[in-house]
Coordinates of N, CA, C and O in Angstrom, one line a residue:
X1 N -42.6 -9.7 -37.6 CA -42.0 -9.1 -38.8 C -43.1 -8.3 -39.4 O -44.1 -8.8 -39.8
X2 N -42.9 -6.9 -39.6 CA -44.0 -6.1 -40.1 C -44.2 -6.4 -41.6 O -43.3 -6.8 -42.3
X3 N -45.4 -6.2 -42.1 CA -45.8 -6.4 -43.5 C -45.5 -5.1 -44.2 O -45.9 -4.0 -43.8
X4 N -44.8 -5.2 -45.3 CA -44.5 -4.1 -46.2 C -45.8 -3.6 -46.7 O -46.8 -4.3 -47.0
X5 N -45.9 -2.3 -47.0 CA -47.1 -1.6 -47.5 C -47.6 -2.2 -48.8 O -48.8 -2.4 -49.0
X6 N -46.7 -2.6 -49.7 CA -47.1 -3.2 -50.9 C -47.7 -4.6 -50.8 O -48.4 -5.1 -51.6
X7 N -47.4 -5.3 -49.7 CA -47.9 -6.6 -49.4 C -49.2 -6.6 -48.6 O -49.9 -7.6 -48.5
X8 N -49.6 -5.5 -48.0 CA -50.7 -5.5 -47.1 C -52.0 -5.9 -47.8 O -52.8 -6.7 -47.2
X9 N -52.2 -5.5 -49.0 CA -53.5 -5.9 -49.7 C -53.5 -7.4 -50.0 O -54.6 -8.0 -50.1
X10 N -52.3 -8.0 -50.2 CA -52.3 -9.3 -50.6 C -52.5 -10.3 -49.5 O -52.8 -11.5 -49.8
X11 N -52.2 -10.0 -48.3 CA -52.3 -10.9 -47.2 C -53.6 -10.8 -46.4 O -53.9 -9.7 -45.9
X12 N -54.4 -11.9 -46.3 CA -55.6 -11.8 -45.5 C -55.3 -11.6 -44.0 O -54.2 -12.0 -43.6
X13 N -56.1 -10.9 -43.3 CA -55.9 -10.7 -41.9 C -57.0 -11.2 -41.1 O -58.1 -11.4 -41.5
X14 N -56.7 -11.4 -39.8 CA -57.7 -11.8 -38.8 C -57.8 -10.7 -37.8 O -56.7 -10.2 -37.3
X15 N -58.9 -10.3 -37.5 CA -59.1 -9.2 -36.5 C -59.3 -9.9 -35.2 O -60.3 -10.6 -35.0
X16 N -58.5 -9.5 -34.2 CA -58.6 -10.1 -32.9 C -59.4 -9.1 -32.0 O -59.0 -7.9 -32.0
X17 N -60.5 -9.5 -31.5 CA -61.3 -8.7 -30.7 C -61.4 -9.1 -29.2 O -61.2 -10.3 -28.9
X18 N -61.7 -8.2 -28.3 CA -61.8 -8.6 -26.9 C -63.3 -9.1 -26.7 O -64.1 -9.1 -27.6
X19 N -63.6 -9.4 -25.4 CA -64.9 -9.9 -25.1 C -66.0 -8.9 -25.4 O -67.2 -9.2 -25.6
X20 N -65.7 -7.6 -25.4 CA -66.7 -6.5 -25.7 C -66.8 -6.2 -27.2 O -67.6 -5.4 -27.5
X21 N -66.1 -6.9 -28.0 CA -66.1 -6.7 -29.4 C -65.2 -5.6 -29.9 O -65.3 -5.2 -31.1
X22 N -64.4 -5.0 -29.1 CA -63.5 -4.0 -29.5 C -62.3 -4.6 -30.2 O -61.7 -5.6 -29.8
X23 N -61.8 -4.0 -31.3 CA -60.7 -4.5 -32.0 C -59.4 -4.3 -31.2 O -59.1 -3.1 -30.9
X24 N -58.7 -5.4 -31.0 CA -57.4 -5.3 -30.3 C -56.2 -5.1 -31.3 O -55.4 -4.3 -31.1
X25 N -56.2 -5.9 -32.3 CA -55.2 -5.9 -33.3 C -55.6 -6.7 -34.6 O -56.5 -7.5 -34.5
X26 N -54.8 -6.5 -35.6 CA -55.0 -7.3 -36.8 C -53.8 -8.2 -37.0 O -52.6 -7.7 -36.8
X27 N -54.0 -9.4 -37.3 CA -52.9 -10.4 -37.5 C -53.1 -11.1 -38.8 O -54.2 -11.4 -39.2
X28 N -52.0 -11.2 -39.6 CA -52.0 -11.9 -40.8 C -52.3 -13.4 -40.6 O -52.0 -13.9 -39.5
X29 N -52.9 -14.0 -41.6 CA -53.2 -15.5 -41.4 C -51.9 -16.3 -41.2 O -51.9 -17.2 -40.4
X30 N -50.9 -15.9 -41.9 CA -49.6 -16.6 -41.7 C -49.1 -16.4 -40.2 O -48.7 -17.4 -39.6
X31 N -49.2 -15.2 -39.7 CA -48.8 -15.0 -38.3 C -49.7 -15.9 -37.3 O -49.2 -16.4 -36.4
X32 N -50.9 -15.8 -37.6 CA -51.9 -16.6 -36.8 C -51.5 -18.1 -36.7 O -51.5 -18.7 -35.7
X33 N -51.2 -18.6 -37.9 CA -50.9 -20.0 -38.0 C -49.6 -20.4 -37.3 O -49.5 -21.4 -36.7
X34 N -48.7 -19.4 -37.3 CA -47.4 -19.7 -36.6 C -47.6 -19.7 -35.1 O -47.0 -20.5 -34.4
X35 N -48.5 -18.9 -34.6 CA -48.8 -18.8 -33.2 C -49.9 -19.8 -32.7 O -50.0 -20.0 -31.5
X36 N -50.7 -20.3 -33.6 CA -51.8 -21.2 -33.2 C -51.7 -22.4 -34.2 O -52.5 -22.5 -35.1
X37 N -50.8 -23.3 -33.9 CA -50.7 -24.5 -34.8 C -52.0 -25.3 -34.9 O -52.7 -25.4 -33.9
X38 N -52.2 -25.9 -36.1 CA -53.4 -26.7 -36.2 C -53.4 -28.0 -35.4 O -52.4 -28.6 -35.2
X39 N -54.5 -28.3 -34.9 CA -54.7 -29.6 -34.3 C -56.1 -30.0 -34.6 O -56.5 -29.9 -35.8
X40 N -56.9 -30.3 -33.7 CA -58.3 -30.7 -34.0 C -59.2 -29.5 -34.3 O -60.3 -29.6 -34.7
X41 N -58.6 -28.3 -34.2 CA -59.4 -27.1 -34.4 C -59.3 -26.5 -35.8 O -59.7 -25.3 -36.0
X42 N -58.9 -27.3 -36.8 CA -58.8 -26.7 -38.1 C -60.1 -26.2 -38.7 O -60.2 -25.1 -39.2
X43 N -61.2 -27.0 -38.4 CA -62.5 -26.5 -38.9 C -62.9 -25.3 -38.2 O -63.6 -24.4 -38.8
X44 N -62.6 -25.2 -36.9 CA -62.9 -24.0 -36.1 C -62.2 -22.8 -36.7 O -62.8 -21.7 -36.8
X45 N -61.0 -23.0 -37.1 CA -60.2 -21.9 -37.6 C -60.8 -21.4 -39.0 O -61.0 -20.2 -39.2
X46 N -61.2 -22.4 -39.8 CA -61.8 -22.1 -41.1 C -63.1 -21.3 -40.9 O -63.4 -20.4 -41.6
X47 N -63.9 -21.8 -39.9 CA -65.1 -21.1 -39.6 C -64.9 -19.7 -39.2 O -65.6 -18.7 -39.6
X48 N -63.9 -19.4 -38.4 CA -63.5 -18.0 -37.9 C -63.2 -17.2 -39.1 O -63.6 -16.0 -39.3
X49 N -62.3 -17.8 -40.0 CA -62.0 -17.0 -41.2 C -63.2 -16.7 -42.1 O -63.3 -15.6 -42.6
X50 N -64.1 -17.7 -42.2 CA -65.2 -17.5 -43.0 C -66.1 -16.4 -42.5 O -66.7 -15.6 -43.2
X51 N -66.3 -16.4 -41.2 CA -67.1 -15.4 -40.5 C -66.5 -14.0 -40.7 O -67.2 -13.0 -40.9
X52 N -65.2 -14.0 -40.6 CA -64.5 -12.7 -40.8 C -64.7 -12.2 -42.3 O -64.9 -11.0 -42.5
X53 N -64.6 -13.1 -43.2 CA -64.9 -12.8 -44.6 C -66.3 -12.3 -44.8 O -66.5 -11.3 -45.5
X54 N -67.2 -12.9 -44.2 CA -68.6 -12.5 -44.3 C -68.8 -11.1 -43.7 O -69.5 -10.3 -44.2
X55 N -68.1 -10.8 -42.6 CA -68.1 -9.5 -42.0 C -67.6 -8.5 -42.9 O -68.2 -7.4 -43.1
X56 N -66.4 -8.7 -43.6 CA -65.9 -7.8 -44.5 C -66.9 -7.6 -45.7 O -67.1 -6.5 -46.2
X57 N -67.5 -8.7 -46.1 CA -68.5 -8.6 -47.2 C -69.6 -7.7 -46.8 O -70.1 -6.8 -47.6
X58 N -70.1 -7.8 -45.6 CA -71.2 -7.0 -45.1 C -70.9 -5.6 -45.0 O -71.7 -4.7 -45.3
X59 N -69.6 -5.3 -44.7 CA -69.1 -3.9 -44.5 C -68.7 -3.4 -45.9 O -68.2 -2.2 -46.0
X60 N -68.9 -4.1 -47.0 CA -68.5 -3.8 -48.3 C -67.0 -3.5 -48.5 O -66.5 -2.7 -49.3
X61 N -66.2 -4.2 -47.7 CA -64.7 -4.2 -47.8 C -64.4 -5.5 -48.6 O -63.9 -6.5 -48.1
X62 N -64.7 -5.3 -49.9 CA -64.7 -6.5 -50.8 C -63.3 -7.1 -51.0 O -63.1 -8.3 -51.2
X63 N -62.2 -6.2 -51.0 CA -60.9 -6.7 -51.2 C -60.5 -7.7 -50.1 O -59.9 -8.8 -50.3
X64 N -60.8 -7.3 -48.9 CA -60.4 -8.1 -47.7 C -61.3 -9.4 -47.7 O -60.7 -10.5 -47.4
X65 N -62.5 -9.3 -48.1 CA -63.4 -10.5 -48.1 C -62.9 -11.4 -49.2 O -62.8 -12.7 -49.0
X66 N -62.5 -10.9 -50.3 CA -62.0 -11.7 -51.4 C -60.7 -12.4 -51.0 O -60.6 -13.6 -51.3
X67 N -59.8 -11.7 -50.4 CA -58.6 -12.4 -49.9 C -58.8 -13.6 -49.0 O -58.3 -14.7 -49.2
X68 N -59.7 -13.4 -48.0 CA -60.0 -14.5 -47.1 C -60.7 -15.6 -47.8 O -60.4 -16.8 -47.6
X69 N -61.7 -15.3 -48.6 CA -62.4 -16.4 -49.3 C -61.6 -17.2 -50.3 O -61.7 -18.4 -50.4
X70 N -60.7 -16.5 -51.0 CA -59.8 -17.2 -51.9 C -58.9 -18.1 -51.1 O -58.6 -19.2 -51.5
X71 N -58.4 -17.6 -50.0 CA -57.5 -18.4 -49.1 C -58.2 -19.6 -48.7 O -57.7 -20.7 -48.7
X72 N -59.5 -19.5 -48.3 CA -60.3 -20.6 -47.8 C -60.5 -21.6 -49.0 O -60.4 -22.8 -48.8
X73 N -60.8 -21.1 -50.2 CA -61.0 -22.0 -51.3 C -59.8 -22.8 -51.6 O -59.8 -24.0 -51.8
X74 N -58.6 -22.1 -51.6 CA -57.4 -22.8 -51.9 C -57.0 -23.8 -50.8 O -56.5 -24.9 -51.1
X75 N -57.2 -23.4 -49.6 CA -56.9 -24.3 -48.4 C -57.7 -25.5 -48.4 O -57.3 -26.6 -47.9
X76 N -58.9 -25.5 -48.9 CA -59.8 -26.6 -49.0 C -59.8 -27.3 -50.3 O -60.7 -28.2 -50.6
X77 N -58.9 -26.9 -51.2 CA -58.8 -27.4 -52.6 C -60.2 -27.3 -53.3 O -60.6 -28.2 -54.1
X78 N -60.9 -26.2 -53.1 CA -62.1 -25.9 -53.8 C -63.2 -27.0 -53.5 O -64.1 -27.2 -54.4
X79 N -63.2 -27.6 -52.4 CA -64.1 -28.6 -52.0 C -65.3 -28.1 -51.2 O -66.3 -28.8 -51.0
X80 N -65.2 -26.9 -50.6 CA -66.3 -26.4 -49.8 C -67.1 -25.4 -50.7 O -66.6 -24.3 -51.0
X81 N -68.2 -25.8 -51.2 CA -69.0 -25.0 -52.1 C -69.5 -23.7 -51.5 O -69.6 -22.7 -52.2
X82 N -69.7 -23.6 -50.2 CA -70.1 -22.4 -49.6 C -69.1 -21.3 -49.8 O -69.4 -20.1 -50.0
X83 N -67.8 -21.6 -49.8 CA -66.7 -20.6 -50.0 C -66.8 -20.2 -51.5 O -66.7 -19.0 -51.8
X84 N -66.9 -21.1 -52.4 CA -66.9 -20.8 -53.8 C -68.1 -20.0 -54.2 O -68.0 -19.0 -54.9
X85 N -69.2 -20.3 -53.6 CA -70.4 -19.6 -53.9 C -70.3 -18.2 -53.4 O -70.8 -17.2 -54.1
X86 N -69.7 -18.0 -52.2 CA -69.6 -16.6 -51.7 C -68.7 -15.8 -52.5 O -68.9 -14.6 -52.7
X87 N -67.6 -16.4 -53.0 CA -66.6 -15.6 -53.8 C -67.3 -15.2 -55.1 O -67.2 -14.1 -55.6
X88 N -68.1 -16.2 -55.7 CA -68.8 -15.9 -56.9 C -69.8 -14.8 -56.7 O -70.0 -13.9 -57.6
X89 N -70.5 -14.8 -55.6 CA -71.5 -13.7 -55.3 C -70.8 -12.4 -55.1 O -71.3 -11.4 -55.5
X90 N -69.6 -12.4 -54.5 CA -68.8 -11.2 -54.3 C -68.5 -10.6 -55.7 O -68.6 -9.4 -55.9
X91 N -68.0 -11.5 -56.6 CA -67.7 -11.0 -58.0 C -69.0 -10.5 -58.7 O -68.9 -9.5 -59.4
X92 N -70.1 -11.2 -58.5 CA -71.4 -10.7 -59.1 C -71.7 -9.3 -58.6 O -72.2 -8.5 -59.3
X93 N -71.5 -9.1 -57.3 CA -71.9 -7.8 -56.6 C -71.0 -6.7 -57.3 O -71.5 -5.6 -57.4
X94 N -69.8 -7.0 -57.6 CA -68.9 -6.1 -58.2 C -69.0 -6.0 -59.7 O -68.2 -5.3 -60.4
X95 N -69.9 -6.8 -60.3 CA -70.1 -6.9 -61.7 C -68.8 -7.3 -62.4 O -68.4 -6.8 -63.5
X96 N -68.1 -8.3 -61.8 CA -66.9 -8.9 -62.4 C -67.2 -10.3 -62.9 O -66.8 -11.3 -62.3
X97 N -68.0 -10.4 -63.9 CA -68.5 -11.6 -64.4 C -67.4 -12.6 -64.9 O -67.5 -13.8 -64.8
X98 N -66.3 -12.0 -65.5 CA -65.2 -12.8 -65.9 C -64.6 -13.6 -64.7 O -64.3 -14.8 -64.8
X99 N -64.4 -12.9 -63.6 CA -63.9 -13.5 -62.4 C -64.8 -14.6 -61.8 O -64.4 -15.6 -61.4
X100 N -66.1 -14.2 -61.9 CA -67.1 -15.2 -61.4 C -67.1 -16.5 -62.2 O -67.1 -17.6 -61.6
X101 N -67.0 -16.3 -63.5 CA -66.9 -17.5 -64.4 C -65.7 -18.3 -64.1 O -65.7 -19.5 -64.1
X102 N -64.6 -17.6 -63.9 CA -63.3 -18.4 -63.7 C -63.4 -19.2 -62.4 O -63.0 -20.3 -62.4
X103 N -63.9 -18.6 -61.3 CA -63.9 -19.3 -60.0 C -64.9 -20.5 -60.1 O -64.6 -21.5 -59.6
X104 N -66.0 -20.3 -60.9 CA -67.0 -21.4 -61.0 C -66.4 -22.5 -61.9 O -66.6 -23.7 -61.6
X105 N -65.7 -22.2 -62.9 CA -65.0 -23.2 -63.8 C -64.0 -24.0 -63.0 O -63.9 -25.2 -63.1
X106 N -63.2 -23.3 -62.2 CA -62.2 -23.9 -61.4 C -62.8 -24.9 -60.4 O -62.4 -26.0 -60.2
X107 N -63.9 -24.4 -59.7 CA -64.6 -25.2 -58.8 C -65.2 -26.4 -59.4 O -65.1 -27.6 -58.9
X108 N -65.8 -26.3 -60.6 CA -66.4 -27.4 -61.3 C -65.4 -28.4 -61.7 O -65.6 -29.6 -61.5
X109 N -64.2 -28.0 -62.2 CA -63.1 -28.9 -62.5 C -62.7 -29.7 -61.3 O -62.5 -30.9 -61.3
X110 N -62.5 -29.0 -60.2 CA -62.1 -29.7 -58.9 C -63.1 -30.7 -58.4 O -62.8 -31.7 -57.9
X111 N -64.4 -30.3 -58.5 CA -65.5 -31.1 -58.0 C -65.6 -32.4 -58.9 O -65.8 -33.5 -58.4
X112 N -65.4 -32.2 -60.2 CA -65.5 -33.3 -61.2 C -64.3 -34.3 -60.9 O -64.5 -35.5 -60.9
X113 N -63.1 -33.7 -60.7 CA -61.9 -34.5 -60.4 C -62.1 -35.4 -59.1 O -61.7 -36.5 -59.1
X114 N -62.8 -34.8 -58.1 CA -63.0 -35.5 -56.9 C -64.4 -36.2 -56.8 O -64.8 -36.6 -55.7
X115 N -65.0 -36.4 -58.0 CA -66.3 -37.1 -58.1 C -67.3 -36.6 -57.1 O -67.9 -37.4 -56.3
X116 N -67.6 -35.4 -57.2 CA -68.6 -34.7 -56.3 C -70.0 -35.2 -56.7 O -70.2 -35.7 -57.8
X117 N -71.0 -35.1 -55.8 CA -72.4 -35.5 -56.1 C -72.9 -34.7 -57.4 O -72.5 -33.5 -57.6
X118 N -73.6 -35.3 -58.2 CA -74.1 -34.7 -59.4 C -75.0 -33.5 -59.2 O -75.0 -32.6 -60.0
X119 N -75.7 -33.5 -58.0 CA -76.5 -32.3 -57.7 C -75.6 -31.0 -57.6 O -76.0 -30.0 -58.0
X120 N -74.5 -31.2 -56.9 CA -73.6 -30.1 -56.7 C -73.0 -29.6 -58.1 O -73.0 -28.4 -58.4
X121 N -72.7 -30.6 -58.9 CA -72.2 -30.2 -60.3 C -73.3 -29.5 -61.1 O -73.0 -28.6 -61.8
X122 N -74.5 -30.0 -60.9 CA -75.6 -29.3 -61.6 C -75.8 -27.9 -61.2 O -76.1 -27.0 -61.9
X123 N -75.6 -27.7 -59.9 CA -75.8 -26.4 -59.3 C -74.7 -25.4 -59.8 O -75.0 -24.3 -60.2
X124 N -73.5 -25.9 -59.9 CA -72.4 -25.0 -60.4 C -72.7 -24.8 -61.9 O -72.5 -23.6 -62.4
X125 N -73.1 -25.8 -62.7 CA -73.4 -25.7 -64.1 C -74.5 -24.7 -64.4 O -74.4 -23.8 -65.3
X126 N -75.6 -24.7 -63.6 CA -76.7 -23.7 -63.7 C -76.2 -22.3 -63.5 O -76.5 -21.4 -64.3
X127 N -75.3 -22.1 -62.5 CA -74.8 -20.8 -62.2 C -73.9 -20.3 -63.4 O -73.9 -19.2 -63.8
X128 N -73.1 -21.3 -63.9 CA -72.2 -20.9 -65.0 C -73.0 -20.6 -66.2 O -72.6 -19.6 -67.0
X129 N -74.1 -21.3 -66.5 CA -74.9 -21.0 -67.6 C -75.5 -19.5 -67.5 O -75.6 -18.8 -68.5
X130 N -75.9 -19.1 -66.3 CA -76.4 -17.8 -66.1 C -75.3 -16.7 -66.4 O -75.6 -15.7 -67.0
X131 N -74.1 -17.0 -65.9 CA -73.0 -16.1 -66.1 C -72.7 -16.0 -67.6 O -72.5 -14.9 -68.2
X132 N -72.7 -17.1 -68.3 CA -72.4 -17.2 -69.7 C -73.4 -16.4 -70.5 O -73.1 -15.7 -71.4
X133 N -74.7 -16.6 -70.1 CA -75.8 -15.9 -70.8 C -75.6 -14.3 -70.6 O -75.8 -13.6 -71.6
X134 N -75.3 -13.9 -69.4 CA -75.1 -12.5 -69.2 C -73.9 -12.0 -69.9 O -73.9 -10.9 -70.5
X135 N -72.8 -12.7 -70.0 CA -71.6 -12.3 -70.7 C -71.9 -12.2 -72.2 O -71.5 -11.3 -72.9
X136 N -72.7 -13.2 -72.7 CA -73.1 -13.1 -74.1 C -73.9 -11.9 -74.4 O -73.8 -11.2 -75.5
X137 N -74.8 -11.5 -73.5 CA -75.7 -10.3 -73.6 C -74.8 -9.1 -73.7 O -75.0 -8.2 -74.6
X138 N -73.8 -9.0 -72.8 CA -72.9 -7.8 -72.8 C -72.1 -7.8 -74.1 O -71.8 -6.7 -74.7
X139 N -71.7 -9.0 -74.6 CA -70.9 -9.0 -75.8 C -71.7 -8.5 -77.0 O -71.2 -7.8 -77.8
X140 N -73.0 -9.0 -77.1 CA -73.8 -8.5 -78.2 C -74.1 -7.0 -78.1 O -74.1 -6.3 -79.1
X141 N -74.3 -6.5 -76.9 CA -74.5 -5.0 -76.7 C -73.2 -4.3 -77.1 O -73.3 -3.2 -77.8
X142 N -72.1 -4.8 -76.8 CA -70.8 -4.1 -77.2 C -70.6 -4.2 -78.7 O -70.1 -3.2 -79.3
X143 N -71.0 -5.3 -79.3 CA -70.9 -5.4 -80.8 C -71.8 -4.3 -81.5 O -71.5 -3.7 -82.5
X144 N -73.1 -4.2 -80.9 CA -74.0 -3.2 -81.5 C -73.4 -1.8 -81.3 O -73.6 -0.9 -82.2
X145 N -72.8 -1.5 -80.2 CA -72.3 -0.2 -80.0 C -71.1 0.1 -80.9 O -70.9 1.2 -81.4
X146 N -70.3 -0.9 -81.2 CA -69.2 -0.8 -82.1 C -69.6 -0.5 -83.5 O -69.0 0.2 -84.3
X147 N -70.8 -1.1 -83.9 CA -71.3 -0.9 -85.3 C -71.8 0.6 -85.4 O -71.8 1.1 -86.6
X148 N -72.3 1.2 -84.4 CA -72.9 2.5 -84.5 C -71.8 3.5 -84.5 O -71.1 4.1 -84.7

């Protein structure tokens, strides 16, 4: 079933390559799952998606990288910090501090709910503090500009 043009941006894709690295076709994650049901290879599938997201990130195709990373975060219930950290870095790269803060807050809540190690919670908290500090700096700068 073809994907409508309005939905293309919303659905993460997997690029299928041959042994020489040539792109054969693009397949949506949904189609891939229908044709390759999960068994013991779930982690392998997640790894492939993560590598594809990193590839998009490297190529500065941030929308595609974001789609895959958000999919991975949701699929793992925000329990894999490397996915969360990469999404936060993507938002930082695009200077979308509000989105970075949201993803970190969501991750922190999920980690607290699942009683994550305190070191991980501290790591998320430190990053949140940096984002909050930068957002406060921008807010003060905007207030000064508004006064002038």
